[in-house]
Amino acid sequence: MFEDILTFDDYNFDGKTVIIRLDLNTPIDPKTGEFLEERRLKSHKDTLQELIDNNAKVVCMAHQGRAGEADFTTLEKHAKRLSEILNHEVTYIEDIFGVYARNSIKNLGEGEVILLENVRFYSEEETERPPDVQATTFLVKKLAPLADVFVNDAFGTAHRSQPSTVGFTQVLTSLAGRLMEKELRALTDVLKNPKKPLTFVLGGVKVNDSIKIIKTALSNEVSQILVGGLLGNVFLAAKGYRIGDPSIEVIRGKKYTDQIPLAKELLDQYEDKIVLPVDVALNENGERVEIPVGELPQNYKIEDVGQKTVEKYISIIKKSGTVFANGALGVYENPKFAKGTEMIINAVSECKGYSVIGGGDTVAAARNLNLEDKITHVSTGGKASIDFLAGTKLAAIEALKGSKR
Ligand code: 3PG
Ligand code: MG
């Protein structure tokens, strides 16, 4: 891996201006604006400390949320928290590439750190195009001439081919940051040399993303995939189970109806490798009621996997050489329906082989249960970690490999 990607070991930062892409995207309480957890904010600490210690002039670039969503906001609080975490001033610059941002970069002293405004405030950022095209965007054209080197430490955003993740690699020497390096080392270990069987436990609500990667995963090294959450419901419907109107309505509301035939194709091709829930927990007027999938009443919503499913999944996890879990198996926010996710995470942490988790709810569950230390690698990536382990190439990693030297 590191024959073709430069790291901090390959560069002398002394006095150099560094543009670094971080992933600071953090769950935010829509009412109070407070951070709900701080994992990503803390994850770049070693990288930034090393740049400071080596007298670099540090320009941080990051995003928060997406336009139109409740957590789409400025990075002012992120800068404040980063300053506290580093015990070193990180100055918030309310600009991305205008005169104020560019002057702030020109005036940086050695060891000083600034954080530019949310790069997604600029509309070209959310387009996904190849690196050579992203190199011609305003962001890159305005900022790259002020810097000596580009660092990508944003593993969580490495699946995105956006100006801030791939554009600079075409015009500046580009390095993987320490967090990026750590993620790639840990995940490459799993990918290149997985102790078999390799099991994925996939849940969550991003059904279209998951369906796409299941095919890649099963045609590569993955032995079996255990499904739950909304993804599980889509597979149950694809298998012909009548999952009930409220659950069908959720699938329709999220515009995933077209994923049901795709799930069916996968089941036809990989019948024995995709493992479905055998029972589920319904939300019957606020109460948890567990029912086998063949006997579901039609008027309640499925909100978790049932006990029999949990037992079945645990026995597969126990026999796995490597297990990767991403996405909640139920409505994790509701304690009555968090049980499936929690029991599965517990089993993952007890797996004798290599265990990896990624994604917001999965990692939150591990933290709440105090299990983070018992898991081999807790990734800062959600989609990025699934894609990587499924065998899909990540745009920003490929861009680092093909970067200007
Ligand atoms: C994430 O949280 O998944 C990353 O920060 C990437 O964000 P995105 O899914 O909005 O591109
Ligand atoms: Mg996301």
mmCIF file of N, CA and C and ligand atoms in Angstrom, residues 25 66 160 206, ligand 2:
data_model
loop_
_atom_site.group_PDB
_atom_site.id
_atom_site.type_symbol
_atom_site.label_atom_id
_atom_site.label_comp_id
_atom_site.label_asym_id
_atom_site.label_seq_id
_atom_site.Cartn_x
_atom_site.Cartn_y
_atom_site.Cartn_z
ATOM 1 N N ASN A 25 -16.856 15.865 10.100
ATOM 2 C CA ASN A 25 -18.311 15.741 10.014
ATOM 3 C C ASN A 25 -18.844 14.986 11.236
ATOM 4 N N ARG A 66 -24.645 18.252 4.709
ATOM 5 C CA ARG A 66 -24.847 18.516 3.281
ATOM 6 C C ARG A 66 -25.895 19.598 3.146
ATOM 7 N N ARG A 160 -15.416 9.941 -1.700
ATOM 8 C CA ARG A 160 -15.935 11.060 -2.485
ATOM 9 C C ARG A 160 -14.869 11.603 -3.436
ATOM 10 N N LYS A 206 -28.946 3.316 4.663
ATOM 11 C CA LYS A 206 -28.491 3.685 3.310
ATOM 12 C C LYS A 206 -28.537 2.457 2.411
HETATM 13 MG MG MG B 2 -22.532 10.352 5.703
#
